[in-house]
CSV table of C-alpha atoms and ligand atoms in Angstrom, one decimal:
chain,number,residue,atom,x,y,z
A,1,MET,CA,0.0,0.0,0.0
A,2,GLU,CA,1.3,3.4,-0.7
A,3,ILE,CA,0.0,6.0,1.8
A,4,VAL,CA,0.3,9.6,0.6
A,5,ILE,CA,-0.5,12.4,3.1
A,6,LEU,CA,-1.2,15.7,1.3
A,7,PRO,CA,-2.0,19.1,2.6
A,8,SER,CA,-5.6,19.4,1.4
A,9,SER,CA,-8.4,18.1,-0.8
A,10,ALA,CA,-7.1,20.1,-3.8
A,11,GLU,CA,-3.7,18.1,-3.8
A,12,ILE,CA,-5.7,14.8,-3.4
A,13,ALA,CA,-7.9,15.8,-6.4
A,14,THR,CA,-4.9,16.6,-8.6
A,15,ALA,CA,-3.0,13.4,-7.6
A,16,ALA,CA,-6.1,11.2,-8.2
A,17,ALA,CA,-7.0,12.9,-11.4
A,18,ASP,CA,-3.4,12.3,-12.7
A,19,VAL,CA,-3.8,8.6,-12.1
A,20,VAL,CA,-7.1,8.4,-13.9
A,21,ALA,CA,-6.1,10.7,-16.8
A,22,ARG,CA,-3.0,8.5,-17.4
A,23,VAL,CA,-5.2,5.4,-17.5
A,24,VAL,CA,-7.7,7.2,-19.8
A,25,THR,CA,-5.0,8.4,-22.2
A,26,GLU,CA,-2.7,5.4,-22.3
A,27,HIS,CA,-5.4,2.8,-22.8
A,28,GLU,CA,-7.2,1.9,-25.8
A,29,ARG,CA,-10.3,1.0,-23.9
A,30,PRO,CA,-10.0,2.2,-20.4
A,31,VAL,CA,-12.3,0.7,-17.7
A,32,LEU,CA,-12.9,3.1,-14.9
A,33,GLY,CA,-14.2,2.0,-11.6
A,34,LEU,CA,-16.4,5.0,-10.1
A,35,ALA,CA,-17.3,5.7,-6.5
A,36,THR,CA,-20.1,8.0,-5.1
A,37,GLY,CA,-20.1,9.8,-1.8
A,38,SER,CA,-18.5,13.1,-1.1
A,39,SER,CA,-14.9,12.1,-0.9
A,40,PRO,CA,-14.5,11.6,-4.7
A,41,LEU,CA,-16.2,14.9,-5.6
A,42,PRO,CA,-13.1,17.1,-5.8
A,43,VAL,CA,-11.5,14.5,-8.0
A,44,TYR,CA,-14.4,14.5,-10.2
A,45,GLY,CA,-14.2,18.3,-10.4
A,46,GLU,CA,-10.7,18.2,-11.4
A,47,LEU,CA,-11.4,15.6,-14.2
A,48,ILE,CA,-14.3,17.8,-15.5
A,49,ARG,CA,-12.0,20.8,-15.6
A,50,ARG,CA,-9.3,18.8,-17.5
A,51,HIS,CA,-12.0,17.7,-19.9
A,52,ARG,CA,-13.3,21.2,-20.4
A,53,GLU,CA,-10.0,23.1,-20.4
A,54,GLU,CA,-7.4,20.5,-21.5
A,55,GLY,CA,-9.4,18.2,-23.8
A,56,LEU,CA,-9.1,15.1,-21.6
A,57,SER,CA,-11.5,12.7,-23.4
A,58,PHE,CA,-13.4,9.8,-21.8
A,59,ALA,CA,-15.2,8.9,-25.1
A,60,HIS,CA,-13.5,5.5,-25.3
A,61,ALA,CA,-14.0,4.5,-21.7
A,62,ASP,CA,-16.3,2.4,-19.9
A,63,ALA,CA,-17.1,2.9,-16.2
A,64,PHE,CA,-18.7,0.8,-13.4
A,65,LEU,CA,-20.1,2.0,-10.3
A,66,LEU,CA,-19.4,0.4,-7.1
A,67,ASP,CA,-22.9,0.1,-5.7
A,68,GLU,CA,-26.6,1.1,-5.6
A,69,TYR,CA,-29.5,1.3,-3.4
A,70,VAL,CA,-32.1,-1.5,-3.7
A,71,GLY,CA,-35.7,-0.3,-4.3
A,72,LEU,CA,-35.3,3.3,-5.5
A,73,PRO,CA,-37.2,3.6,-8.7
A,74,ALA,CA,-34.8,4.1,-11.8
A,75,GLY,CA,-34.2,7.9,-12.3
A,76,HIS,CA,-34.6,8.6,-8.4
A,77,PRO,CA,-32.2,11.6,-7.9
A,78,GLU,CA,-30.4,9.9,-5.1
A,79,SER,CA,-29.9,6.6,-6.8
A,80,TYR,CA,-26.1,6.4,-7.5
A,81,ARG,CA,-26.8,6.0,-11.2
A,82,GLU,CA,-28.2,9.5,-11.1
A,83,VAL,CA,-25.7,10.8,-8.5
A,84,ILE,CA,-22.8,10.0,-10.9
A,85,ARG,CA,-24.6,11.4,-13.8
A,86,ARG,CA,-24.9,14.7,-12.1
A,87,GLU,CA,-21.5,14.8,-10.5
A,88,LEU,CA,-19.4,13.4,-13.2
A,89,THR,CA,-20.5,11.5,-16.3
A,90,GLY,CA,-23.1,14.0,-17.4
A,91,GLN,CA,-20.4,16.6,-17.6
A,92,ILE,CA,-17.7,14.8,-19.5
A,93,ASP,CA,-17.9,13.1,-22.9
A,94,ILE,CA,-18.3,9.5,-21.9
A,95,ASP,CA,-21.0,7.6,-23.7
A,96,ASP,CA,-23.9,7.2,-21.0
A,97,ALA,CA,-24.6,3.8,-22.4
A,98,ARG,CA,-21.1,2.8,-21.2
A,99,VAL,CA,-21.6,3.9,-17.6
A,100,HIS,CA,-22.8,0.9,-15.7
A,101,GLY,CA,-24.2,0.3,-12.2
A,102,PRO,CA,-25.8,-2.6,-10.4
A,103,ASP,CA,-29.5,-2.6,-11.3
A,104,GLY,CA,-31.1,-2.1,-7.8
A,105,ALA,CA,-34.5,-1.8,-9.3
A,106,ALA,CA,-34.3,-5.2,-10.7
A,107,SER,CA,-37.1,-7.7,-9.7
A,108,ASP,CA,-34.4,-10.3,-9.7
A,109,VAL,CA,-31.7,-8.7,-7.7
A,110,LYS,CA,-29.7,-11.9,-7.2
A,111,GLY,CA,-29.6,-12.2,-11.0
A,112,ALA,CA,-28.8,-8.5,-11.4
A,113,ALA,CA,-25.8,-9.0,-9.0
A,114,ALA,CA,-24.4,-12.0,-11.0
A,115,ALA,CA,-24.9,-10.1,-14.2
A,116,TYR,CA,-23.0,-7.2,-12.9
A,117,ASP,CA,-19.9,-9.2,-12.0
A,118,ALA,CA,-20.2,-10.8,-15.5
A,119,ALA,CA,-20.5,-7.4,-17.3
A,120,ILE,CA,-17.3,-6.2,-15.4
A,121,ALA,CA,-15.4,-9.2,-16.5
A,122,ALA,CA,-16.7,-9.0,-20.1
A,123,ALA,CA,-15.3,-5.4,-20.2
A,124,GLY,CA,-11.9,-6.8,-19.3
A,125,GLY,CA,-12.0,-5.7,-15.7
A,126,VAL,CA,-11.5,-2.3,-14.0
A,127,ASP,CA,-8.2,-0.6,-14.7
A,128,VAL,CA,-8.4,1.9,-11.9
A,129,GLN,CA,-11.0,1.9,-9.0
A,130,LEU,CA,-11.8,5.1,-7.1
A,131,LEU,CA,-12.9,4.3,-3.7
A,132,GLY,CA,-13.9,6.2,-0.5
A,133,ILE,CA,-14.1,4.8,3.1
A,134,GLY,CA,-17.1,4.8,5.4
A,135,THR,CA,-16.7,5.8,9.0
A,136,ASP,CA,-17.2,2.2,10.0
A,137,GLY,CA,-14.4,1.1,7.4
A,138,HIS,CA,-16.9,0.0,4.7
A,139,VAL,CA,-15.9,0.2,1.1
A,140,ALA,CA,-18.7,0.5,-1.4
A,141,PHE,CA,-21.3,-0.8,0.6
A,142,ASN,CA,-19.4,-3.8,2.2
A,143,GLU,CA,-20.3,-3.2,5.8
A,144,PRO,CA,-18.4,-4.8,8.8
A,145,GLY,CA,-18.6,-8.6,8.6
A,146,SER,CA,-18.4,-8.7,4.8
A,147,SER,CA,-16.5,-11.7,3.4
A,148,LEU,CA,-13.2,-10.5,2.2
A,149,ARG,CA,-13.9,-12.6,-1.0
A,150,SER,CA,-17.4,-11.5,-1.6
A,151,ARG,CA,-19.0,-10.9,-4.9
A,152,THR,CA,-21.7,-8.3,-6.1
A,153,ARG,CA,-24.5,-9.1,-3.8
A,154,VAL,CA,-27.3,-7.5,-1.6
A,155,LYS,CA,-26.2,-6.1,1.8
A,156,THR,CA,-28.1,-4.5,4.6
A,157,LEU,CA,-26.9,-1.2,5.7
A,158,THR,CA,-25.8,-0.5,9.4
A,159,GLU,CA,-27.8,2.2,11.3
A,160,GLN,CA,-24.5,4.3,11.2
A,161,THR,CA,-24.2,4.2,7.4
A,162,ARG,CA,-28.0,5.0,7.1
A,163,ALA,CA,-27.4,8.0,9.5
A,164,ASP,CA,-24.2,9.1,7.6
A,165,ASN,CA,-26.1,8.9,4.3
A,166,ALA,CA,-29.4,10.5,5.6
A,167,ARG,CA,-28.1,14.0,4.5
A,168,PHE,CA,-28.9,13.2,1.0
A,169,PHE,CA,-32.5,12.3,1.7
A,170,ASP,CA,-35.4,14.2,3.4
A,171,SER,CA,-35.0,12.0,6.4
A,172,VAL,CA,-33.2,9.0,7.8
A,173,ASP,CA,-36.4,7.1,7.1
A,174,ASP,CA,-36.1,7.5,3.5
A,175,VAL,CA,-32.6,5.9,3.3
A,176,PRO,CA,-33.1,2.3,1.9
A,177,TRP,CA,-32.0,-0.6,4.1
A,178,HIS,CA,-30.7,-2.7,1.3
A,179,VAL,CA,-28.2,-2.2,-1.3
A,180,LEU,CA,-26.4,-4.1,-4.2
A,181,THR,CA,-22.8,-3.6,-3.9
A,182,GLN,CA,-19.6,-5.0,-5.6
A,183,GLY,CA,-18.2,-7.5,-3.2
A,184,LEU,CA,-14.7,-7.1,-1.7
A,185,GLY,CA,-13.4,-9.9,-3.9
A,186,THR,CA,-15.0,-8.2,-7.0
A,187,ILE,CA,-13.3,-4.8,-6.0
A,188,SER,CA,-10.0,-6.6,-5.3
A,189,GLU,CA,-9.8,-7.7,-9.0
A,190,ALA,CA,-9.4,-4.1,-10.1
A,191,ARG,CA,-5.8,-3.6,-11.2
A,192,HIS,CA,-5.3,-0.5,-9.2
A,193,LEU,CA,-7.3,0.6,-6.2
A,194,LEU,CA,-7.2,4.4,-5.4
A,195,LEU,CA,-8.8,5.4,-2.1
A,196,VAL,CA,-9.3,9.0,-1.2
A,197,ALA,CA,-10.2,10.1,2.4
A,198,ALA,CA,-10.4,13.6,4.0
A,199,GLY,CA,-11.4,14.9,7.4
A,200,ALA,CA,-10.9,13.9,10.9
A,201,GLY,CA,-14.1,11.8,10.8
A,202,LYS,CA,-12.3,9.3,8.7
A,203,ALA,CA,-9.0,9.0,10.9
A,204,ASP,CA,-10.0,5.9,12.8
A,205,ALA,CA,-11.3,4.0,9.9
A,206,VAL,CA,-8.2,4.9,7.9
A,207,ALA,CA,-6.0,3.8,10.8
A,208,ALA,CA,-7.7,0.5,11.1
A,209,MET,CA,-7.6,-0.1,7.2
A,210,VAL,CA,-3.9,0.6,6.9
A,211,GLU,CA,-2.5,-0.5,10.3
A,212,GLY,CA,-5.0,-2.7,11.8
A,213,PRO,CA,-5.4,-6.5,11.2
A,214,VAL,CA,-6.8,-7.7,7.8
A,215,ALA,CA,-10.3,-8.6,9.2
A,216,ALA,CA,-13.8,-8.5,8.0
A,217,PHE,CA,-14.7,-6.3,10.8
A,218,CYS,CA,-12.8,-3.5,9.0
A,219,PRO,CA,-13.8,-4.3,5.3
A,220,ALA,CA,-11.4,-1.8,3.9
A,221,SER,CA,-8.4,-3.7,5.5
A,222,VAL,CA,-8.8,-6.1,2.5
A,223,LEU,CA,-6.8,-3.5,0.5
A,224,GLN,CA,-3.8,-4.7,2.4
A,225,LEU,CA,-3.9,-7.9,0.3
A,226,HIS,CA,-3.9,-6.1,-3.0
A,227,PRO,CA,-0.6,-5.6,-5.0
A,228,HIS,CA,-1.4,-2.0,-6.1
A,229,VAL,CA,-3.2,0.3,-3.7
A,230,THR,CA,-2.7,4.1,-3.5
A,231,VAL,CA,-4.3,5.8,-0.4
A,232,LEU,CA,-4.5,9.6,-0.7
A,233,LEU,CA,-5.1,11.3,2.6
A,234,ASP,CA,-5.3,14.8,4.0
A,235,GLU,CA,-3.5,15.5,7.3
A,236,ALA,CA,-6.9,15.0,9.3
A,237,ALA,CA,-7.6,11.7,7.7
A,238,GLY,CA,-4.1,10.5,8.4
A,239,SER,CA,-3.9,11.8,11.8
A,240,LYS,CA,-4.2,8.4,13.6
A,241,LEU,CA,-1.5,6.6,11.6
A,242,ARG,CA,1.4,5.5,13.8
A,243,LEU,CA,3.7,5.5,10.8
A,244,ALA,CA,2.7,8.7,9.3
A,245,ASP,CA,6.2,10.2,9.4
A,246,TYR,CA,7.5,7.1,7.4
A,247,TYR,CA,4.8,7.4,4.8
A,248,ARG,CA,5.8,11.2,4.4
A,249,HIS,CA,9.4,10.2,4.2
A,250,THR,CA,8.8,7.5,1.6
A,251,PHE,CA,6.7,9.8,-0.6
A,252,ALA,CA,9.2,12.6,-0.2
A,253,HIS,CA,11.9,10.3,-1.5
A,254,LYS,CA,9.8,8.4,-4.1
A,255,PRO,CA,12.1,7.8,-7.1
A,256,ALA,CA,11.2,10.1,-10.0
A,257,TRP,CA,10.5,7.3,-12.5
A,258,GLN,CA,8.0,5.7,-10.2
A,259,ALA,CA,4.4,6.9,-10.7
A,260,LEU,CA,1.6,6.4,-8.2
B,1,GLP,C1,-21.3,5.5,0.9
B,1,GLP,C2,-20.7,4.9,-0.4
B,1,GLP,C3,-19.3,4.5,-0.3
B,1,GLP,C4,-18.5,5.9,0.2
B,1,GLP,C5,-18.9,6.2,1.6
B,1,GLP,C6,-18.3,7.4,2.2
B,1,GLP,O1,-21.6,4.5,1.9
B,1,GLP,N1,-21.4,3.6,-0.7
B,1,GLP,O2,-18.8,4.3,-1.4
B,1,GLP,O3,-17.1,5.5,0.4
B,1,GLP,O4,-20.4,6.4,1.5
B,1,GLP,O5,-18.9,8.5,1.7
B,1,GLP,P1,-18.3,9.8,2.0
B,1,GLP,O6,-17.1,10.1,1.0
B,1,GLP,O7,-19.5,10.9,1.6
B,1,GLP,O8,-17.9,10.0,3.4
């Protein structure tokens, strides 16, 4: 895992956008893994800026979302398919038909889950997967207790996650209980995992993910098993890391030829 502690969200956005832009420009058919939540928003803002001002094109890319609420009707403004359209994909030149998400409105959710894993594989797998982290250590919607090898499936949200996400709905009662989420095994198949986190509220989860044991209790700790992980943090999110000075030293002395 490469842990990079940066002064602010703006630097995190630039570093993450550099990684995504490299994939998009170097690959013939790039496959991007997109995340919702507030953490990736500065990254998306930077990608939109590069598209508008520097001609960065996503026209040849496919994108796969991490997760979706179950039971929200298609087109619901808080469905993740709509959120990503609003926050990113509707503002760049990616083909809307090539932006995929688990079908949380399907009558056969189990079938939809299996179809989603198959679609990712058929696209050749994800080149770079953007991730955030929940306050309880969840990634995508893999709550504590999730199998570290899980596939896309239905999960039940914790009360904590429903409370965290209530800000997007009129009230916490409107937050669905169930979701369809890529599993930790599915996510781990992406070739590069790029996790962004900012703010003191994420400090405990980040410390558990990076320096705690690999355990289903902290689903994000599965990243320790992946060969190519970049964790971009601001000072507050990295404030509970015991080896923070070492991570800073390592990044400051990173060989010039070695990209993130
Ligand atoms: C949701 C999403 C996750 C996201 C998490 C944290 O639960 N399913 O993908 O990482 O929220 O969100 P935020 O970045 O807004 O703190």
